[in-house]
Amino acid sequence: MNIPNPEGQGRLIARVINKGLCVRCGACVGLCPYFNYFDGKVVVMDLCPAGTFQCLQVCPRADYEGTSSFKGTSAGDIGECREILMARSTDEAIQKRSQYGGVVSALLIYALEKEVISSAVLTDAGDLFAPKGRIVHRRSEVLDCAGSRYSASGGLSAMNTALKKGYSRLGVVGLPCQMEALARMRLVQPDGEERADAVSLRIGLFCTWALDYPSLTAYLARQKVEGPVLKADIPPPPAETFKVQTQVGWRSFPLSDIRPMVQKGCFLCEDMTAETSDISVGTAEGRNGWNTVIARTETGSQLLKRAINEGWLETDDLPGASLDHLREAARNKRHRARQAEIDRSTQDE
Ligand SMILES: Cc1cc2nc3c(=O)[nH]c(=O)nc-3n(C[C@H](O)[C@H](O)[C@H](O)COP(=O)(O)OP(=O)(O)OC[C@H]3O[C@@H](n4cnc5c(N)ncnc54)[C@H](O)[C@@H]3O)c2cc1C
Ligand code: SF4
Ligand code: SF4
């Protein structure tokens, strides 16, 4: 694509989109009318004459003087931790629908019912198309979105829609790159702070990588996986498999087949545990049906305490060995990403 304006949108297209580094977080989609998300792809609809830089400022894969301060600034390997523990939902219906222990869905339903938030931006399965962002208001809608889709969803475009409609007290669930986009949004000129203030709760998911949706669907079609994928999972090492469940049951595929479909931009991502969220949630090593939970801020800590005290979550101590492994995995991800960035800069020179 020819770029008439080398700044603002032009810089984002040249440095992120044309280089295949977009990780489909959705933060630019709907913030700017010239970007759209459809079926796993972020599409440039037209070239922006304004040069306002907002898309560039918010993009987690773009360097921008005023807003890139989150990249690589973590003091530790998993960021700020006020509390770290294992937990699961005490509600069987939530446990049944969710990916692991249902902590994310339980916290969301708790926050909606106790009016901590008025609505939330989640990711749904996307029916016949790629996963996508969805605005939800009630328990049944949270449960519709439960479970992990291992491709990126452009989910923050739904947040931009909600903000445009004047929603406030929003909850947002997202991957670390999406949490970084939210953190950058606060610094975006001219009205980022106002937009960020409308988000009252940020729940981040742990993430090692996400897959390119078109490549994944083409692969599953070649493997004759028919019908919608009901659930997907990546069991912990040493399994080395990617599992999908359809109406006819589970099938497993070697991770070596899946890894080539990882989004190119994920190799530059330093954050494994969503360090800029209020609460981060991942799997619990060696404990099926449980989550590892990190409360990072006063908001996150208060919500977690209330949900535990009122019996919505059952908890246990996180074993020292699991914490060590988590820290090591987070350090390794950061190290690999920094090396990839050095390699990329050297090639660009
Ligand atoms: C792409 C991806 C990679 C992940 N990698 C790891 C990892 O390496 N290690 C680890 O411990 N955990 C990882 N997770 C997190 C893990 O799969 C669970 O989401 C997390 O443990 C919460 O479990 P839960 O039972 O509380 O979730 P649930 O209660 O089932 O809620 C899951 C929530 O995730 C949201 N969601 C689903 N898919 C996406 C998506 N593509 N983008 C944004 N939000 C989404 C849904 O809106 C839902 O609200 C990953 C998740 C994703 C989506
Ligand atoms: S990474 Fe996010 S903000 Fe950047 S171009 Fe892609 S969708 Fe837009
Ligand atoms: S690895 Fe990073 S960039 Fe890729 S999906 Fe996960 S959080 Fe986003």
Short mmCIF file of C-alpha atoms and ligand atoms in Angstrom, two decimals:
data_model
loop_
_atom_site.label_atom_id
_atom_site.label_comp_id
_atom_site.label_asym_id
_atom_site.label_seq_id
_atom_site.Cartn_x
_atom_site.Cartn_y
_atom_site.Cartn_z
CA MET A 1 0.00 0.00 0.00
CA ASN A 2 1.26 3.50 -0.93
CA ILE A 3 1.54 5.77 2.08
CA PRO A 4 1.11 9.47 1.36
CA ASN A 5 1.43 10.54 5.00
CA PRO A 6 4.55 9.09 6.62
CA GLU A 7 3.38 9.96 10.15
CA GLY A 8 0.34 8.88 12.17
CA GLN A 9 -1.59 6.13 10.39
CA GLY A 10 1.09 5.98 7.70
CA ARG A 11 3.73 5.11 10.29
CA LEU A 12 1.50 2.38 11.77
CA ILE A 13 0.88 0.86 8.33
CA ALA A 14 4.57 0.99 7.39
CA ARG A 15 6.03 -0.23 10.68
CA VAL A 16 3.40 -2.65 11.94
CA ILE A 17 0.81 -3.74 9.38
CA ASN A 18 2.95 -3.98 6.24
CA LYS A 19 5.62 -5.82 8.25
CA GLY A 20 3.11 -8.45 9.40
CA LEU A 21 3.55 -7.45 13.06
CA CYS A 22 -0.10 -6.62 13.86
CA VAL A 23 -1.29 -8.92 16.65
CA ARG A 24 -5.01 -8.14 16.11
CA CYS A 25 -5.58 -6.58 19.51
CA GLY A 26 -8.26 -4.35 17.96
CA ALA A 27 -7.17 -1.16 19.77
CA CYS A 28 -6.96 0.88 16.55
CA VAL A 29 -10.21 -0.51 15.13
CA GLY A 30 -13.09 1.86 15.68
CA LEU A 31 -10.76 4.33 17.40
CA CYS A 32 -10.02 5.33 13.85
CA PRO A 33 -12.75 4.84 11.20
CA TYR A 34 -10.18 3.75 8.63
CA PHE A 35 -9.41 0.41 10.29
CA ASN A 36 -11.76 -2.56 10.37
CA TYR A 37 -11.58 -6.09 11.80
CA PHE A 38 -13.16 -8.97 9.96
CA ASP A 39 -12.67 -12.72 10.25
CA GLY A 40 -9.29 -12.60 11.97
CA LYS A 41 -7.80 -9.75 9.93
CA VAL A 42 -7.27 -6.05 10.58
CA VAL A 43 -7.99 -4.25 7.34
CA VAL A 44 -7.02 -0.68 6.34
CA MET A 45 -10.19 0.71 4.75
CA ASP A 46 -8.70 3.98 3.60
CA LEU A 47 -5.77 6.30 4.20
CA CYS A 48 -6.25 8.82 6.98
CA PRO A 49 -5.67 12.47 6.05
CA ALA A 50 -5.67 13.67 9.68
CA GLY A 51 -2.33 12.41 10.97
CA THR A 52 -3.58 12.54 14.56
CA PHE A 53 -1.35 9.62 15.64
CA GLN A 54 -4.01 8.07 17.90
CA CYS A 55 -3.79 4.62 16.24
CA LEU A 56 -0.01 4.73 16.47
CA GLN A 57 -0.07 5.90 20.08
CA VAL A 58 -2.27 3.03 21.23
CA CYS A 59 -0.77 0.14 19.21
CA PRO A 60 1.19 -2.29 21.41
CA ARG A 61 3.47 -3.23 18.50
CA ALA A 62 4.41 0.36 17.58
CA ASP A 63 7.14 2.52 19.05
CA TYR A 64 5.78 5.91 19.95
CA GLU A 65 7.73 8.31 22.15
CA GLY A 66 4.82 9.28 24.42
CA THR A 67 3.20 5.90 25.01
CA SER A 68 5.71 3.05 24.58
CA SER A 69 6.95 3.41 28.13
CA PHE A 70 5.42 0.04 29.14
CA LYS A 71 7.63 -1.96 26.86
CA GLY A 72 10.35 -3.66 28.82
CA THR A 73 9.97 -1.60 31.96
CA SER A 74 8.94 -4.43 34.25
CA ALA A 75 11.14 -4.52 37.31
CA GLY A 76 10.58 -8.22 37.84
CA ASP A 77 9.64 -11.18 35.71
CA ILE A 78 5.90 -11.27 36.39
CA GLY A 79 5.39 -7.63 37.37
CA GLU A 80 3.67 -6.17 40.42
CA CYS A 81 2.05 -8.86 42.66
CA ARG A 82 -0.05 -7.84 45.67
CA GLU A 83 -1.41 -11.37 45.97
CA ILE A 84 -0.63 -14.52 44.05
CA LEU A 85 -2.58 -17.72 44.65
CA MET A 86 -4.46 -20.60 43.07
CA ALA A 87 -8.24 -20.38 42.78
CA ARG A 88 -11.32 -21.77 41.09
CA SER A 89 -14.97 -20.86 40.88
CA THR A 90 -17.22 -22.56 43.43
CA ASP A 91 -20.11 -22.53 40.93
CA GLU A 92 -20.38 -25.82 39.02
CA ALA A 93 -22.11 -24.20 36.03
CA ILE A 94 -19.20 -21.75 35.66
CA GLN A 95 -16.61 -24.51 36.09
CA LYS A 96 -18.30 -26.58 33.39
CA ARG A 97 -18.30 -23.82 30.77
CA SER A 98 -14.92 -22.25 31.50
CA GLN A 99 -11.40 -22.98 30.31
CA TYR A 100 -9.83 -24.03 33.62
CA GLY A 101 -11.12 -22.92 37.01
CA GLY A 102 -13.51 -20.26 35.73
CA VAL A 103 -11.94 -17.49 37.84
CA VAL A 104 -12.27 -14.99 34.98
CA SER A 105 -15.96 -15.73 34.41
CA ALA A 106 -16.71 -15.85 38.15
CA LEU A 107 -15.02 -12.47 38.78
CA LEU A 108 -16.88 -10.92 35.84
CA ILE A 109 -20.27 -12.20 36.96
CA TYR A 110 -19.52 -11.09 40.53
CA ALA A 111 -18.44 -7.62 39.31
CA LEU A 112 -21.58 -7.26 37.15
CA GLU A 113 -23.99 -8.48 39.83
CA LYS A 114 -22.40 -6.33 42.57
CA GLU A 115 -22.35 -3.34 40.19
CA VAL A 116 -18.59 -2.90 40.28
CA ILE A 117 -18.92 -2.73 36.48
CA SER A 118 -21.98 -2.16 34.30
CA SER A 119 -20.85 -4.16 31.26
CA ALA A 120 -17.78 -5.96 30.00
CA VAL A 121 -15.84 -6.46 26.78
CA LEU A 122 -15.09 -10.15 26.20
CA THR A 123 -14.23 -12.41 23.29
CA ASP A 124 -16.72 -14.85 21.85
CA ALA A 125 -16.17 -17.85 19.60
CA GLY A 126 -17.28 -15.92 16.52
CA ASP A 127 -19.69 -18.63 15.26
CA LEU A 128 -18.74 -19.27 11.62
CA PHE A 129 -16.06 -16.56 11.61
CA ALA A 130 -13.01 -15.72 13.71
CA PRO A 131 -13.31 -14.94 17.44
CA LYS A 132 -14.33 -11.35 18.02
CA GLY A 133 -15.01 -8.85 20.77
CA ARG A 134 -18.44 -8.74 22.38
CA ILE A 135 -20.06 -6.38 24.90
CA VAL A 136 -21.87 -8.32 27.65
CA HIS A 137 -24.16 -7.25 30.49
CA ARG A 138 -25.26 -10.42 32.27
CA ARG A 139 -24.25 -13.84 33.55
CA SER A 140 -25.60 -15.84 30.58
CA GLU A 141 -23.57 -13.68 28.15
CA VAL A 142 -20.40 -14.07 30.25
CA LEU A 143 -20.88 -17.85 30.11
CA ASP A 144 -21.39 -17.71 26.31
CA CYS A 145 -17.89 -16.20 26.08
CA ALA A 146 -16.19 -18.57 28.57
CA GLY A 147 -13.26 -20.66 27.30
CA SER A 148 -10.06 -19.78 25.41
CA ARG A 149 -9.80 -19.12 21.68
CA TYR A 150 -6.13 -19.50 20.75
CA SER A 151 -6.24 -16.94 17.97
CA ALA A 152 -6.39 -13.18 18.50
CA SER A 153 -9.82 -11.59 18.28
CA GLY A 154 -9.53 -7.88 17.58
CA GLY A 155 -11.54 -7.72 20.80
CA LEU A 156 -10.69 -4.12 21.76
CA SER A 157 -12.71 -2.92 18.77
CA ALA A 158 -15.78 -3.80 20.87
CA MET A 159 -14.38 -1.62 23.66
CA ASN A 160 -14.01 1.27 21.21
CA THR A 161 -17.64 0.77 20.17
CA ALA A 162 -18.74 0.79 23.81
CA LEU A 163 -16.75 3.95 24.55
CA LYS A 164 -18.21 5.69 21.50
CA LYS A 165 -21.69 4.87 22.79
CA GLY A 166 -20.79 6.51 26.09
CA TYR A 167 -20.51 3.35 28.24
CA SER A 168 -18.65 3.75 31.52
CA ARG A 169 -17.67 1.38 34.36
CA LEU A 170 -16.55 -1.14 31.76
CA GLY A 171 -14.71 -4.36 32.51
CA VAL A 172 -12.27 -5.57 29.86
CA VAL A 173 -10.78 -9.08 29.58
CA GLY A 174 -7.81 -9.43 27.27
CA LEU A 175 -4.39 -10.77 26.42
CA PRO A 176 -1.24 -8.98 27.65
CA CYS A 177 -0.96 -7.03 24.38
CA GLN A 178 -4.53 -5.83 24.86
CA MET A 179 -3.78 -4.80 28.45
CA GLU A 180 -0.75 -2.91 27.15
CA ALA A 181 -2.96 -1.13 24.60
CA LEU A 182 -5.25 -0.12 27.48
CA ALA A 183 -2.29 1.22 29.46
CA ARG A 184 -1.12 3.16 26.41
CA MET A 185 -4.66 4.45 25.83
CA ARG A 186 -4.42 6.43 29.08
CA LEU A 187 -1.49 8.39 27.61
CA VAL A 188 -2.99 8.97 24.17
CA GLN A 189 -3.44 12.63 23.27
CA PRO A 190 -5.88 14.37 23.31
CA ASP A 191 -8.56 12.34 25.17
CA GLY A 192 -6.96 9.05 26.20
CA GLU A 193 -7.26 9.65 29.92
CA GLU A 194 -11.00 10.22 29.66
CA ARG A 195 -11.41 7.00 27.66
CA ALA A 196 -9.24 5.03 30.07
CA ASP A 197 -11.27 6.30 33.05
CA ALA A 198 -14.35 4.63 31.57
CA VAL A 199 -12.66 1.25 32.13
CA SER A 200 -13.05 0.21 35.78
CA LEU A 201 -11.66 -3.32 35.68
CA ARG A 202 -8.92 -4.91 33.56
CA ILE A 203 -8.59 -8.69 33.72
CA GLY A 204 -5.53 -9.94 31.82
CA LEU A 205 -4.90 -13.50 30.63
CA PHE A 206 -1.47 -15.14 30.68
CA CYS A 207 -0.25 -15.65 27.11
CA THR A 208 2.75 -17.26 25.42
CA TRP A 209 1.47 -16.73 21.87
CA ALA A 210 -1.66 -16.60 19.74
CA LEU A 211 -2.28 -18.12 16.33
CA ASP A 212 -3.08 -16.56 12.99
CA TYR A 213 -6.76 -17.43 12.53
CA PRO A 214 -6.80 -17.95 8.73
CA SER A 215 -3.79 -20.32 8.99
CA LEU A 216 -5.39 -22.24 11.86
CA THR A 217 -8.73 -22.72 10.09
CA ALA A 218 -6.98 -23.82 6.89
CA TYR A 219 -4.92 -26.34 8.90
CA LEU A 220 -7.96 -27.74 10.71
CA ALA A 221 -9.82 -28.05 7.39
CA ARG A 222 -6.86 -30.01 5.94
CA GLN A 223 -7.02 -32.27 9.00
CA LYS A 224 -10.75 -32.80 8.31
CA VAL A 225 -11.89 -31.23 11.56
CA GLU A 226 -15.55 -30.65 10.82
CA GLY A 227 -18.08 -28.41 12.53
CA PRO A 228 -17.43 -25.62 15.01
CA VAL A 229 -14.60 -25.96 17.53
CA LEU A 230 -16.31 -26.12 20.94
CA LYS A 231 -13.13 -25.96 23.01
CA ALA A 232 -9.37 -25.82 22.44
CA ASP A 233 -6.57 -26.51 24.88
CA ILE A 234 -2.80 -26.62 25.09
CA PRO A 235 -2.03 -29.07 27.90
CA PRO A 236 1.11 -28.25 29.93
CA PRO A 237 4.50 -29.78 29.01
CA PRO A 238 5.54 -32.43 28.25
CA ALA A 239 2.30 -33.02 26.25
CA GLU A 240 3.41 -30.91 23.21
CA THR A 241 -0.10 -31.07 21.75
CA PHE A 242 -2.87 -28.71 20.65
CA LYS A 243 -6.29 -30.22 21.32
CA VAL A 244 -9.65 -29.30 19.80
CA GLN A 245 -13.10 -30.52 20.74
CA THR A 246 -15.96 -30.65 18.21
CA GLN A 247 -19.38 -32.37 18.33
CA VAL A 248 -17.65 -35.69 17.62
CA GLY A 249 -15.07 -35.45 20.44
CA TRP A 250 -11.45 -34.38 21.02
CA ARG A 251 -8.58 -34.51 18.51
CA SER A 252 -4.90 -33.78 19.23
CA PHE A 253 -2.32 -32.27 16.91
CA PRO A 254 1.44 -31.93 17.43
CA LEU A 255 2.50 -28.49 18.64
CA SER A 256 5.25 -28.62 16.01
CA ASP A 257 2.45 -28.33 13.38
CA ILE A 258 0.86 -25.43 15.23
CA ARG A 259 3.90 -23.25 16.10
CA PRO A 260 4.48 -22.05 12.50
CA MET A 261 1.02 -20.42 12.70
CA VAL A 262 2.00 -18.16 15.64
CA GLN A 263 1.50 -14.48 14.75
CA LYS A 264 4.80 -12.87 13.76
CA GLY A 265 4.20 -9.95 16.15
CA CYS A 266 3.98 -12.35 19.13
CA PHE A 267 7.72 -13.02 18.85
CA LEU A 268 8.31 -9.39 19.90
CA CYS A 269 5.97 -9.58 22.89
CA GLU A 270 7.74 -9.41 26.27
CA ASP A 271 4.80 -9.79 28.61
CA MET A 272 3.55 -13.24 29.57
CA THR A 273 1.37 -12.40 32.56
CA ALA A 274 -0.48 -9.22 31.55
CA GLU A 275 1.51 -6.96 33.85
CA THR A 276 -0.58 -3.85 33.25
CA SER A 277 -3.90 -5.41 34.32
CA ASP A 278 -5.72 -5.21 37.68
CA ILE A 279 -5.89 -9.01 37.93
CA SER A 280 -4.06 -11.58 35.81
CA VAL A 281 -5.25 -15.16 35.37
CA GLY A 282 -3.62 -18.25 33.85
CA THR A 283 -3.62 -21.98 34.26
CA ALA A 284 -2.40 -23.64 37.48
CA GLU A 285 0.49 -25.97 36.81
CA GLY A 286 -0.25 -29.56 37.82
CA ARG A 287 -3.72 -28.78 39.15
CA ASN A 288 -6.49 -29.52 36.63
CA GLY A 289 -9.45 -27.18 36.75
CA TRP A 290 -7.64 -24.45 38.74
CA ASN A 291 -6.17 -21.05 37.90
CA THR A 292 -3.13 -19.08 38.96
CA VAL A 293 -4.33 -15.60 39.95
CA ILE A 294 -2.29 -12.41 40.47
CA ALA A 295 -3.89 -9.28 41.98
CA ARG A 296 -1.79 -6.28 40.96
CA THR A 297 -3.68 -3.13 41.89
CA GLU A 298 -5.96 -1.93 44.68
CA THR A 299 -8.95 -2.51 42.36
CA GLY A 300 -7.83 -6.06 41.59
CA SER A 301 -6.98 -6.86 45.18
CA GLN A 302 -10.32 -5.58 46.54
CA LEU A 303 -12.36 -7.46 43.95
CA LEU A 304 -10.46 -10.70 44.56
CA LYS A 305 -10.86 -10.41 48.35
CA ARG A 306 -14.58 -9.73 48.11
CA ALA A 307 -15.18 -12.66 45.73
CA ILE A 308 -13.23 -14.98 48.06
CA ASN A 309 -14.87 -13.72 51.27
CA GLU A 310 -18.35 -14.08 49.78
CA GLY A 311 -17.66 -17.67 48.70
CA TRP A 312 -17.48 -17.15 44.94
CA LEU A 313 -13.91 -18.49 44.75
CA GLU A 314 -12.13 -21.35 46.49
CA THR A 315 -8.39 -20.76 46.93
CA ASP A 316 -5.17 -22.55 47.76
CA ASP A 317 -1.52 -21.52 48.11
CA LEU A 318 0.51 -21.50 44.92
CA PRO A 319 3.34 -24.02 45.45
CA GLY A 320 6.82 -22.45 45.38
CA ALA A 321 7.89 -24.68 42.48
CA SER A 322 4.92 -23.48 40.36
CA LEU A 323 5.80 -19.86 41.08
CA ASP A 324 9.43 -20.53 40.12
CA HIS A 325 8.31 -22.12 36.82
CA LEU A 326 5.99 -19.21 36.07
CA ARG A 327 8.76 -16.71 36.73
CA GLU A 328 11.17 -18.67 34.55
CA ALA A 329 8.64 -18.90 31.68
CA ALA A 330 8.01 -15.14 31.92
CA ARG A 331 11.75 -14.37 31.97
CA ASN A 332 12.31 -16.63 28.95
CA LYS A 333 9.54 -14.93 27.00
CA ARG A 334 10.98 -11.48 27.76
CA HIS A 335 14.49 -12.61 26.84
CA ARG A 336 13.36 -14.17 23.52
CA ALA A 337 11.38 -11.03 22.62
CA ARG A 338 14.31 -8.70 23.37
CA GLN A 339 16.58 -10.85 21.23
CA ALA A 340 13.98 -10.87 18.41
CA GLU A 341 13.78 -7.07 18.62
CA ILE A 342 17.57 -6.75 18.35
CA ASP A 343 17.58 -9.12 15.34
CA ARG A 344 14.76 -7.15 13.72
CA SER A 345 16.45 -3.77 14.27
CA THR A 346 19.70 -5.11 12.83
CA GLN A 347 17.87 -6.34 9.71
CA ASP A 348 16.11 -2.97 9.35
CA GLU A 349 19.38 -1.01 9.40
C1 LIG B 1 -4.42 -16.87 23.03
C2 LIG B 1 -4.31 -17.33 24.47
C3 LIG B 1 -3.10 -17.80 24.94
C4 LIG B 1 -2.98 -18.22 26.28
N1 LIG B 1 -1.77 -18.69 26.73
C5 LIG B 1 -1.66 -19.07 28.02
C6 LIG B 1 -0.41 -19.54 28.54
O1 LIG B 1 0.59 -19.64 27.81
N2 LIG B 1 -0.34 -19.90 29.86
C7 LIG B 1 -1.43 -19.81 30.69
O2 LIG B 1 -1.32 -20.14 31.88
N3 LIG B 1 -2.61 -19.36 30.24
C8 LIG B 1 -2.76 -18.99 28.94
N4 LIG B 1 -3.95 -18.51 28.48
C9 LIG B 1 -5.04 -18.25 29.44
C10 LIG B 1 -5.92 -19.45 29.70
O3 LIG B 1 -6.21 -20.13 28.48
C11 LIG B 1 -7.25 -19.03 30.35
O4 LIG B 1 -7.87 -18.01 29.59
C12 LIG B 1 -7.04 -18.47 31.75
O5 LIG B 1 -6.37 -19.41 32.54
C13 LIG B 1 -8.40 -18.16 32.41
O6 LIG B 1 -9.06 -19.35 32.67
P1 LIG B 1 -10.55 -19.34 33.22
O7 LIG B 1 -11.03 -20.74 33.41
O8 LIG B 1 -10.63 -18.41 34.38
O9 LIG B 1 -11.29 -18.66 31.97
P2 LIG B 1 -12.83 -18.50 31.60
O10 LIG B 1 -13.66 -18.29 32.83
O11 LIG B 1 -13.21 -19.60 30.67
O12 LIG B 1 -12.81 -17.12 30.80
C14 LIG B 1 -11.99 -16.99 29.68
C15 LIG B 1 -12.10 -15.56 29.16
O13 LIG B 1 -11.12 -15.43 28.13
C16 LIG B 1 -11.62 -14.57 27.13
N5 LIG B 1 -10.98 -14.97 25.87
C17 LIG B 1 -11.08 -16.16 25.23
N6 LIG B 1 -10.34 -16.16 24.13
C18 LIG B 1 -9.74 -14.95 24.05
C19 LIG B 1 -8.87 -14.34 23.11
N7 LIG B 1 -8.44 -14.97 22.02
N8 LIG B 1 -8.48 -13.06 23.34
C20 LIG B 1 -8.91 -12.38 24.44
N9 LIG B 1 -9.74 -12.91 25.38
C21 LIG B 1 -10.14 -14.19 25.17
C22 LIG B 1 -13.13 -14.79 27.11
O14 LIG B 1 -13.76 -13.56 26.82
C23 LIG B 1 -13.44 -15.24 28.56
O15 LIG B 1 -14.02 -14.19 29.27
C24 LIG B 1 -4.11 -18.14 27.14
C25 LIG B 1 -5.34 -17.66 26.64
C26 LIG B 1 -5.44 -17.27 25.32
C27 LIG B 1 -6.79 -16.76 24.82
S1 SF4 B 2 -1.58 -4.55 16.92
FE1 SF4 B 2 -3.58 -3.72 17.54
S2 SF4 B 2 -3.39 -1.49 17.43
FE2 SF4 B 2 -1.65 -2.35 16.32
S3 SF4 B 2 -2.29 -2.39 14.18
FE3 SF4 B 2 -2.83 -4.39 15.05
S4 SF4 B 2 -4.92 -4.21 15.80
FE4 SF4 B 2 -4.16 -2.13 15.44
S1 SF4 B 3 2.07 -13.25 22.69
FE1 SF4 B 3 1.79 -11.10 23.22
S2 SF4 B 3 1.26 -10.14 21.29
FE2 SF4 B 3 0.92 -12.32 21.02
S3 SF4 B 3 -1.24 -12.61 21.51
FE3 SF4 B 3 -0.05 -13.02 23.36
S4 SF4 B 3 -0.04 -11.08 24.45
FE4 SF4 B 3 -0.65 -10.63 22.34
#
